[in-house]
Amino acid sequence: MPQFVVLWTDALILLLVVLALGFARYAAGRPHLRGPWRRVVRSRVGMGTLVVLGFYLVVGLLDSVHFYPPASDDDISGQSAPGEVMSLFDSLVPELRMRRETTYSAPLATHLYAKETIELGDGTATRGFARLKFGGAHLTDPAVEKTGDLIRLSLSGLLKGVAFSLVVGNLILMFLAVRAGNSFGTQAKHVLSGRTEVPWRVVLSTLGLMFVLIFWSAELASKYHLLGTDKVGEDVFYQSLKSIRTGLVIGTLTTLVMLPVAVLLGIMAGYFRGWVDDVIQYVYTTLNSIPGVLLIAAAILMLQIYMSNHENEFNSLVERADLRLLFLCIILGITSWTGLCRLLRGEALKLREMEYVQAATAFGVGHLRIIVRHILPNVLHIVLIAVVLDFSGLVLAEAVLSYVNIGVDPTMDSWGNMINSARLEMAREPVVWWSLAAAMLFMFTLVLCANLFSDVVRDAFDPRLRDSR
Amino acid sequence: MTAYIIRRVLYSIPILLGVNILTFVLFFVVNSPDDMARMHLGMKRVTPQAVESWKQERGYDQPLLFNTSVPGFAKLTHTIFFQKSLKLFQFEFGSSDSGRDIGYDISQRMWPSLAIAVPVLLVGLLVNISFALLIAFFRATYIDFWSVVLCVVMMSISGLFYIIGGQYLVSKLLHLVPISGYDTGLNAAKFLVLPVIIGVIGGIGAGTRWYRTLFLEEINKDYVRTARAKGLSERVVLFRHVLKNALIPILTGVVVVLPLLFMGSLITESFFGIPGLGSYTIDAINSQDFAIVRAMVFLGSVLYILGLLLTDISYTMVDPRVRLS
Amino acid sequence: MSDALPLLRIRNLTTHLGSRQRPVRAVAGLDLDICQGETFALLGESGCGKSMAALSVMRLLPPSGRIVDGDILFGGSSLIDLEEREMRRLRGGRMGMIFQEPMTSLNAVLTIGDQIGEAVSLRDPGSRGKVRQRVMELLRAVGIPDPERRTNEYPHQLSGGMKQRVMIAIALAGRPELLIADEPTTALDVTIQAQVLSLLKDLQRRTGMAVLLITHDLGVVSQVADRVAVMYAGQIIEMTDRQRFFDQPTHPYSQKLFHSLPGREKQGSRLDVIKGSVPPLDQEFTRCRFLERCERAGEACTERAPVWQATGTRSGVRCLLIGQAQDADGHRAHRSPAVMQSRVTEDPPLLKVNDLRVHFPIHRGLLRRVVGYVKAVDGIDLSIYKGRTLALVGESGCGKTTAGKAILQLVKPTSGSALFGGHDLVKLRAAKLRRQRADLQIIFQDPVASMNPRMLVGDIVAEGLRAQMGEGKGAVLRERVLALLNQVGLPGDAVDRYPHEFSGGQRQRICIARALAVDPGFIVCDEPTSALDVSVQAQILNLLKDLQDQQGLSYLFITHNISVVSYLAHEVAVMYLGRIVEYGTVDEVLGAPRHPYTRALLSAVPTIDARDRREVIKLEGDMPSPANPPAGCHFHPRCPHAFERCLSHYPEPVKLSATRTVSCFVVEAERETRLQ
């Protein structure tokens, strides 16, 4: 039995998942929330991006279940030092994690990127491109066989992907047919001609595309380094996938940790006005007036000093990196909650003058009850829009902060760290471009989907702009 | 108006004091000067004497808040809080941990920062407004739809990519301009062209989309209908009526960042090796020079508050409805 | 009528809004002719398509709207196929338009002069001086004093009435032959409405333009229209000249409209109501559109849609019942047993308000020192008796709403007292006040804003119960809520629905049920019917009256609508700039008003009875700001009878009878001469 480890961020992610499910239940019973979500679900862009985001989410969640691998089970994990924390995701892709080369190699390469001294069997040495330990190791003569092998692997990956997509697609169709009470044929016709309310055609084709992509890359990655290796020989594809969790954590936990404060203070300032308002305004103007990057820099620098002075308080590198990640989320939250707070203050100022709030006052309803029953439900959509809109900005911010060395821990996989280490290699000839490209690609896909999705959400919840489209 | 400005300036004192106390707590209370000294001198095997002399050289050897070793009023003034934090109010930034005069460095380095930030702001504003107006003119057509999609794509790309990609393409492959560096006078132009262009391009996505939203919000208002009922052409309606109203939020949004332009851009400056305040800050962060970071925090706050004040004043100038009282 | 083509001829105009799959048929086959120089009133309730018809003529429909059928001939040429460029020349040229909301219809960042000048230079291009000259001319023509100064001012510096005058000036710039006025006075107070209407009439006389007046107000129609068309659910259902329309309305709907108007002669009786509300327009009609609400509907009405039947040149009606015998004058309202009587009992008042003041401080300067006060309510005395209604009448900004809220302690009064049940509400401590609140309730003007859109109707109605009586048992609570909904005439299944699923009138019923839940003795009704259509207004007024008869409720009825006052109230207090200028029983005040302001106010109310046409006492200018009221009598700058004393002293209330007081030196002087 593996021994589970719950890191701080793991626990918060769990909390977030629970909250999201709870909110979904709450929203399902309330038409003013259900209605807009239904609009989201019916939008083609919304559903397409949601599917892609779903895959990111799955990887991120799998990567958030940590445990010590069982000590007995060390047949392949001979290298895995005891006490190294693994995630569920790691255990699903052991090859990616374990197959480490000595240094750079290009995507799908069979040889190292740089010349080095190779000891030949007879004891003499020569300078040349050494074969990779794992990438294309099954080939005897890469120069001849590699192209054919790549085509073969690609085809088999694509075929497997298509087959799997078909199976899943048909299962979904069957489910839909049963639910709608149609025959399978008519349901299929409805879906394929795009006549269903929820754009299932888009969902199915995006799913299919993702499956094909996954099977294809899995097939290639099983024998090669799909996106090459980095300076210490680690698989870039693996790093990119591991970075997903970091990106998601930064994008979600940051808003989560400061959300209660922002909502509470914003509403209180607007509702009570007077000195409460003055104090809260003072607090957020002060915080806001410090340039965000500098506040983060100052806080992270202090954290570094603290951590290096108290090294023995952390059980493992992973835990230490995790705590830094959490701290980064908090400090990012501190610099970014003021916007939402100010927005909510303005809204609460408006709402408190609404006649239904006055009617409640005329009944002698208490302040707390008025806030909970009348103000909060009427600002919930603003909070939601803010959370969704903030996400992509935070993911992008992580990259910039890591570049300045005030982001996540350097030992942690993150797109920012990948870019940061890669940019130093841009001066090399020929250029080591794959780390950078991989990080950019993964990040771009996530941010683009999040942006498109948040547009859909905002349009659905904020009726002001809907008509002008 | 004057009374309003004076009141705002007075109000900014408690805010700056708050900033000051916050940075003081962060830099001196959470971590003691001893920690800093040890950090700088290397963690292992530091003699207490070395720490003491490091502190003494930089004036960190005094008590934080209250000095019992000196008489009278100096009990309060011979402290770190007074010397290092309150002195900032007089814009006495002191010297950096490496011994340079921070005030002098700032005054030297703000010009290169402005040389990039100002053109980026102005050109960006012009480009974004033009694009947004064009999109608003074609609202509810395919041009509108695809332009918005393009904007979203552009704003989904990390700013780092624009810089790295631009440097690689323009400087390394095409050899049009130097990759990085800076020069004085007109010679600076060749170093500035690329960062400015990249800065503008990086801002197009978000900027154009935001301005488009502002324009569309205005277009749906009643006065636009009145203007059309006069028989004005769509072009005149857009330029004379819609643009004039939408410029109010646009301009005031720009005014708030105007003072902050002095601070420069961290990333751009460090990538292009421009000796501005942005790269100054980054270097300070990387070399953990807290004196500089502290000075920049204070400077940033002052500039931000100045921006808020300018915003309010600019409102009264562009919006006839707003009167300060 | 001559055979010459009318100025504007609309034939079978059909305008749709929204999606093509399920369009809202805002205008469904509209035919009308407007001749040169006449005022043609298009009358209808909100949502009947009258504004869309007007916008179709101007081709200014919102993006979601489109003309799908029909033809519009203006001066003989069709507008439908006109190039946009040609249309632009017409718009603002031979056709001008003014809108309902003068507040938002002007560009806030351009000066008045610029906005008029823009229209002028489009028609009479010329030098700056010439344009300016013409702008001055137009400003003078619409009666804006001191035009030289006004041209350089921005819209927010002008009052609502002035802004509407500027809108008219813009429309006049192109010397229009047709002016479309879309509810031009709805957003304005009656005294200002009277000014604007007489201006329109005057301009029409001078320029000979035709006016298409869109309105929901029968009073306005009777005052200015030559010809009337009644619109209902996208169609014209009756068209005739004014005289005929007011003497003898033909369509059941038109008849009902007249009967549902409140007024003095209907005091003590129930108002005739039109049941239900306008049907949604996103359906195809195969039957009469008025069917569900018509009391006379017969078999034939359910079978086919009525066609237009001409009853003369340019007049006709769309009803299958025409020609059939009808009951004499429709349904006359049934007399209700409770007849108005003057106050006989000498009970102490239920609520006694003494010298109530609400002053909002104005801060200025470096230290935000208080430099003055907005005296929203400046010392009012009121007495409200059990089972009776006191109407608080005044124009917007006079402080009547603030007064109502101050009595309920929703706005903290600056000084004064409000004695209710032996307690002074002003001095009551929070916990005690909270308990006392069950006795004092309020109903607001806007039924949309007064209900939390996120709460179920059941929870909304139960809110007061929960607050006052604790959570209680769910079943008991539900029982009570159902009973309340039943009492206000709503079905029980309303409990589990949301406010937006109900029409305006129904929502106001929910608000009434909510107020009744805690069993109050006194309710402040803050313009509860002014957001509603006439036919729905009657339903609510009846409900309020029934509740008073059954439960002995007392109302403080805040309103600007004199006809509602005369129907519902027992006593009236007229408010001007935070003070009560005249106070008395409804017969005294409305029958023989003494204060010059009351007289002007009453005379400005348009009446539908042409024989009862009074001379409108025109008030000059607007109500001054309560932050800076004129010295002496607040009313003196606008008063036709003011003399020196009025400029320096505020008149003390003069007691004219046991129930009546007036604050006016002229009245005081008259009384003294009479006494001598």
Coordinates of N, CA, C and O in Angstrom, one line a residue, chain A residues 282 285-291 293-294 297-299 301-302 304-306 308-309 342 396 399-400 403-406 419 423 426-429 431 436 440 443-444 447-448 451-452 455 464-465 468-469, chain B residues 11 14-15 18-19 22 26-27 31 35 39 43 140 152-153 155-158 160-161 164 168 172 209 212-213 216-217 220 263 266-267 270-271 281-282 285-286 288 290 296-297 300-301 304-305 308:
Chain A
Y282 N -8.7 52.3 2.4 CA -7.3 52.6 2.7 C -6.5 51.4 2.5 O -5.4 51.5 1.9
T285 N -6.1 50.6 -1.2 CA -5.3 51.6 -2.0 C -3.9 51.4 -1.6 O -3.0 51.5 -2.5
T286 N -3.6 51.2 -0.4 CA -2.2 51.0 0.0 C -1.6 49.8 -0.7 O -0.5 49.9 -1.2
L287 N -2.3 48.7 -0.6 CA -1.7 47.5 -1.2 C -1.6 47.7 -2.7 O -0.6 47.2 -3.3
N288 N -2.6 48.4 -3.3 CA -2.6 48.5 -4.7 C -1.5 49.5 -5.2 O -1.0 49.4 -6.3
S289 N -1.1 50.4 -4.3 CA -0.1 51.4 -4.7 C 1.3 50.8 -4.8 O 2.2 51.4 -5.4
I290 N 1.5 49.7 -4.2 CA 2.8 49.0 -4.3 C 2.8 48.3 -5.6 O 2.0 47.5 -5.9
P291 N 3.8 48.5 -6.5 CA 3.8 47.8 -7.8 C 3.9 46.3 -7.5 O 4.7 45.8 -6.7
V293 N 4.8 43.5 -9.0 CA 6.0 42.7 -9.2 C 6.9 42.9 -8.0 O 7.5 42.0 -7.5
L294 N 7.0 44.2 -7.6 CA 8.0 44.5 -6.5 C 7.5 43.9 -5.2 O 8.3 43.3 -4.4
A297 N 8.3 40.3 -5.5 CA 9.7 40.1 -5.4 C 10.2 40.2 -3.9 O 10.9 39.3 -3.4
A298 N 9.7 41.2 -3.2 CA 10.1 41.4 -1.8 C 9.7 40.2 -1.0 O 10.5 39.7 -0.2
A299 N 8.4 39.8 -1.2 CA 7.9 38.7 -0.4 C 8.7 37.4 -0.7 O 9.0 36.7 0.2
L301 N 11.7 37.1 -1.9 CA 13.0 37.2 -1.4 C 13.1 36.9 0.1 O 14.0 36.1 0.5
M302 N 12.1 37.4 0.8 CA 12.1 37.2 2.2 C 11.8 35.7 2.5 O 12.4 35.1 3.4
Q304 N 12.7 33.3 0.6 CA 13.9 32.5 0.3 C 14.9 32.6 1.5 O 15.4 31.5 1.9
I305 N 15.0 33.8 2.0 CA 15.9 33.9 3.2 C 15.4 33.0 4.3 O 16.2 32.3 4.9
Y306 N 14.1 33.1 4.5 CA 13.5 32.3 5.6 C 13.8 30.8 5.4 O 14.2 30.1 6.3
S308 N 16.0 29.3 3.5 CA 17.4 28.9 3.6 C 17.9 28.9 5.0 O 18.8 28.2 5.4
N309 N 17.3 29.8 5.9 CA 17.7 29.8 7.3 C 17.0 28.6 8.1 O 17.4 28.3 9.2
R342 N -12.8 46.2 -5.3 CA -13.3 47.5 -5.6 C -14.6 47.4 -6.5 O -15.6 48.1 -6.3
L396 N -0.2 33.3 -17.4 CA 0.8 34.0 -18.1 C 1.8 34.7 -17.1 O 3.0 34.8 -17.3
A399 N 4.8 32.7 -15.9 CA 6.0 32.6 -16.7 C 6.9 33.8 -16.5 O 8.1 33.6 -16.4
V400 N 6.3 35.0 -16.5 CA 7.1 36.2 -16.3 C 7.8 36.2 -15.0 O 9.0 36.5 -14.9
Y403 N 10.7 33.9 -14.8 CA 11.8 34.5 -15.6 C 12.6 35.4 -14.7 O 13.8 35.5 -14.8
V404 N 11.9 36.2 -13.8 CA 12.6 37.1 -12.9 C 13.2 36.4 -11.7 O 13.7 37.0 -10.8
N405 N 13.0 35.1 -11.7 CA 13.4 34.3 -10.5 C 12.6 34.5 -9.3 O 13.1 34.3 -8.2
I406 N 11.4 35.1 -9.4 CA 10.6 35.2 -8.2 C 9.3 34.4 -8.4 O 8.3 34.7 -7.8
I419 N 10.9 28.1 -19.9 CA 11.3 29.2 -20.7 C 12.5 29.8 -20.2 O 13.5 30.2 -20.9
R423 N 15.9 30.1 -22.5 CA 16.3 31.4 -23.2 C 17.8 31.5 -23.2 O 18.4 32.2 -24.0
M426 N 19.3 30.2 -26.3 CA 18.9 30.8 -27.6 C 20.2 31.2 -28.4 O 20.1 31.4 -29.6
A427 N 21.2 31.5 -27.7 CA 22.4 32.0 -28.3 C 23.2 30.8 -29.0 O 24.1 31.1 -29.8
R428 N 22.9 29.6 -28.6 CA 23.6 28.5 -29.2 C 23.4 28.3 -30.7 O 22.4 28.8 -31.2
E429 N 24.3 27.7 -31.3 CA 24.2 27.5 -32.7 C 24.3 26.0 -33.0 O 25.4 25.4 -32.6
V431 N 20.2 26.5 -32.7 CA 19.4 26.9 -31.5 C 18.7 25.7 -30.8 O 18.2 24.8 -31.5
L436 N 11.6 25.7 -25.3 CA 10.8 27.0 -25.4 C 9.5 26.7 -26.1 O 8.4 27.1 -25.7
M440 N 5.8 27.1 -24.7 CA 4.9 28.1 -25.3 C 3.6 27.4 -25.8 O 2.5 27.9 -25.7
M443 N 1.3 26.2 -23.0 CA 0.8 27.4 -22.3 C -0.2 28.1 -23.2 O -1.3 28.4 -22.8
F444 N 0.1 28.3 -24.5 CA -0.7 28.9 -25.4 C -2.1 28.2 -25.5 O -3.1 28.8 -25.4
V447 N -4.1 28.8 -22.3 CA -4.5 30.2 -22.1 C -5.6 30.6 -23.2 O -6.6 31.2 -22.9
L448 N -5.3 30.1 -24.4 CA -6.3 30.4 -25.4 C -7.7 29.8 -25.1 O -8.7 30.5 -25.2
N451 N -9.2 31.7 -22.3 CA -9.7 33.0 -22.7 C -11.0 32.9 -23.5 O -11.9 33.6 -23.3
L452 N -11.0 32.0 -24.4 CA -12.3 31.8 -25.2 C -13.4 31.4 -24.3 O -14.5 31.9 -24.4
D455 N -14.7 34.2 -22.2 CA -15.5 35.1 -23.0 C -16.9 34.6 -23.1 O -17.9 35.4 -22.9
R464 N -25.2 42.7 -20.6 CA -25.1 44.0 -21.1 C -24.6 44.0 -22.5 O -25.0 44.7 -23.4
L465 N -23.6 43.1 -22.8 CA -22.9 43.1 -24.1 C -23.6 42.2 -25.1 O -23.3 42.2 -26.2
S468 N -25.3 43.5 -28.3 CA -24.5 44.3 -29.3 C -23.8 43.4 -30.2 O -23.2 43.8 -31.2
R469 N -23.7 42.1 -29.9 CA -23.0 41.2 -30.8 C -23.6 41.1 -32.2 O -24.8 41.0 -32.3
Chain B
Y11 N -4.2 63.1 1.8 CA -4.6 61.7 1.9 C -3.6 60.7 1.6 O -3.6 59.6 2.1
P14 N -1.0 59.1 4.6 CA -1.2 57.9 5.3 C -1.0 56.6 4.4 O -0.5 55.6 4.9
I15 N -1.3 56.8 3.2 CA -1.1 55.6 2.3 C 0.4 55.3 2.1 O 0.8 54.2 2.3
G18 N 1.6 53.8 5.1 CA 1.2 52.3 5.2 C 2.2 51.5 4.3 O 2.7 50.5 4.8
V19 N 2.5 52.0 3.1 CA 3.5 51.3 2.3 C 4.8 51.2 3.0 O 5.4 50.1 3.0
L22 N 4.7 48.7 5.8 CA 4.6 47.3 5.2 C 6.0 46.8 4.7 O 6.4 45.7 5.0
L26 N 8.3 43.8 6.2 CA 8.7 42.8 5.3 C 10.3 42.6 5.3 O 10.8 41.5 5.3
F27 N 10.9 43.8 5.3 CA 12.4 43.7 5.1 C 13.2 43.6 6.4 O 14.3 43.2 6.4
N31 N 12.5 39.3 8.5 CA 13.9 38.8 8.5 C 14.8 39.9 9.1 O 14.7 41.1 8.7
D35 N 20.0 38.1 9.2 CA 19.7 37.2 8.2 C 20.2 37.6 6.8 O 20.8 36.9 6.1
M39 N 23.0 36.0 4.5 CA 22.6 35.7 3.1 C 23.7 36.2 2.1 O 24.1 35.5 1.2
M43 N 26.0 31.5 3.2 CA 25.3 31.0 4.4 C 26.2 30.3 5.4 O 26.0 30.5 6.6
A140 N -20.9 43.3 -35.8 CA -21.9 42.2 -36.1 C -21.7 41.7 -37.5 O -22.6 41.3 -38.2
V152 N -8.1 37.6 -29.3 CA -8.0 36.7 -28.2 C -6.7 35.8 -28.4 O -6.0 35.5 -27.4
V153 N -6.5 35.4 -29.6 CA -5.3 34.6 -29.9 C -4.0 35.4 -29.5 O -3.2 34.9 -28.8
M155 N -3.7 37.8 -27.4 CA -3.5 38.1 -26.0 C -3.3 36.8 -25.2 O -3.0 36.8 -24.1
S156 N -3.4 35.6 -25.9 CA -3.2 34.3 -25.3 C -1.7 34.0 -25.4 O -1.3 33.0 -24.8
I157 N -1.0 34.7 -26.2 CA 0.5 34.4 -26.3 C 1.3 35.1 -25.3 O 1.1 36.3 -25.0
S158 N 2.1 34.5 -24.6 CA 2.9 35.1 -23.5 C 3.8 36.2 -24.1 O 4.3 36.1 -25.2
L160 N 6.6 37.0 -23.2 CA 8.0 36.5 -23.4 C 8.2 36.0 -24.8 O 9.2 36.1 -25.4
F161 N 7.1 35.3 -25.4 CA 7.2 34.8 -26.7 C 7.4 35.9 -27.7 O 8.2 35.7 -28.7
I164 N 11.1 37.0 -27.3 CA 12.1 36.0 -27.8 C 12.0 35.8 -29.3 O 12.9 35.8 -30.1
Y168 N 14.7 36.7 -32.1 CA 15.2 35.7 -33.0 C 15.0 36.0 -34.5 O 16.0 35.9 -35.3
K172 N 18.4 38.0 -35.1 CA 19.3 36.9 -35.4 C 19.2 36.4 -36.8 O 20.2 36.1 -37.4
R209 N -9.3 44.7 -28.0 CA -10.5 44.1 -27.6 C -11.3 45.0 -26.6 O -12.5 45.1 -26.6
R212 N -12.7 48.0 -28.2 CA -13.9 47.7 -29.0 C -15.1 47.6 -28.0 O -16.2 48.1 -28.4
T213 N -14.9 46.9 -26.9 CA -16.0 46.8 -25.9 C -16.6 48.2 -25.5 O -17.8 48.4 -25.5
L216 N -18.6 49.7 -28.4 CA -19.9 49.1 -28.6 C -20.8 49.5 -27.5 O -22.0 49.7 -27.7
E217 N -20.3 49.6 -26.3 CA -21.1 50.1 -25.2 C -21.7 51.5 -25.5 O -22.9 51.7 -25.3
N220 N -24.6 51.7 -28.3 CA -26.0 51.3 -27.9 C -26.7 52.4 -27.1 O -27.8 52.2 -26.7
M263 N 8.9 53.8 -14.2 CA 9.4 52.6 -13.7 C 9.9 51.6 -14.7 O 10.6 50.7 -14.4
L266 N 10.0 45.7 -16.8 CA 11.0 44.8 -16.3 C 11.6 43.9 -17.4 O 12.8 43.8 -17.6
I267 N 10.6 43.2 -18.0 CA 11.0 42.1 -18.9 C 11.7 42.7 -20.2 O 12.8 42.3 -20.6
S270 N 15.2 44.0 -19.6 CA 16.2 43.1 -19.3 C 16.6 42.2 -20.5 O 17.7 41.9 -20.7
F271 N 15.6 41.9 -21.3 CA 15.9 41.2 -22.5 C 16.7 41.9 -23.5 O 17.6 41.4 -24.2
T281 N 15.7 47.3 -11.5 CA 14.9 46.5 -10.5 C 15.3 45.0 -10.6 O 15.5 44.4 -9.5
I282 N 15.3 44.5 -11.8 CA 15.5 43.1 -11.9 C 16.9 42.7 -11.4 O 17.1 41.7 -10.7
I285 N 16.8 42.6 -7.7 CA 16.1 41.4 -7.2 C 17.1 40.2 -7.3 O 17.2 39.5 -6.4
N286 N 17.7 40.1 -8.5 CA 18.6 39.0 -8.7 C 19.8 39.0 -7.7 O 20.3 38.0 -7.3
Q288 N 19.7 40.4 -4.9 CA 19.1 40.6 -3.6 C 19.6 41.8 -2.9 O 19.9 41.8 -1.7
F290 N 18.4 44.7 -1.2 CA 17.2 45.1 -0.7 C 17.0 46.6 -0.6 O 15.9 47.2 -0.7
M296 N 12.6 51.3 -4.8 CA 11.7 51.2 -5.9 C 10.3 51.0 -5.5 O 9.3 51.5 -6.1
V297 N 10.0 50.2 -4.4 CA 8.7 50.0 -3.9 C 8.1 51.4 -3.5 O 7.0 51.8 -3.9
G300 N 7.5 53.5 -6.7 CA 6.4 53.0 -7.4 C 5.1 53.5 -6.7 O 4.1 53.9 -7.4
S301 N 5.0 53.4 -5.4 CA 3.8 53.8 -4.7 C 3.5 55.3 -4.9 O 2.4 55.7 -5.2
Y304 N 2.2 55.8 -8.4 CA 0.8 55.3 -8.5 C -0.2 56.3 -7.9 O -1.2 56.6 -8.6
I305 N 0.2 56.8 -6.7 CA -0.7 57.8 -6.1 C -0.8 59.0 -7.0 O -1.9 59.6 -7.2
L308 N -3.2 58.3 -9.7 CA -4.6 58.4 -9.3 C -5.1 59.8 -9.3 O -6.2 60.2 -9.7

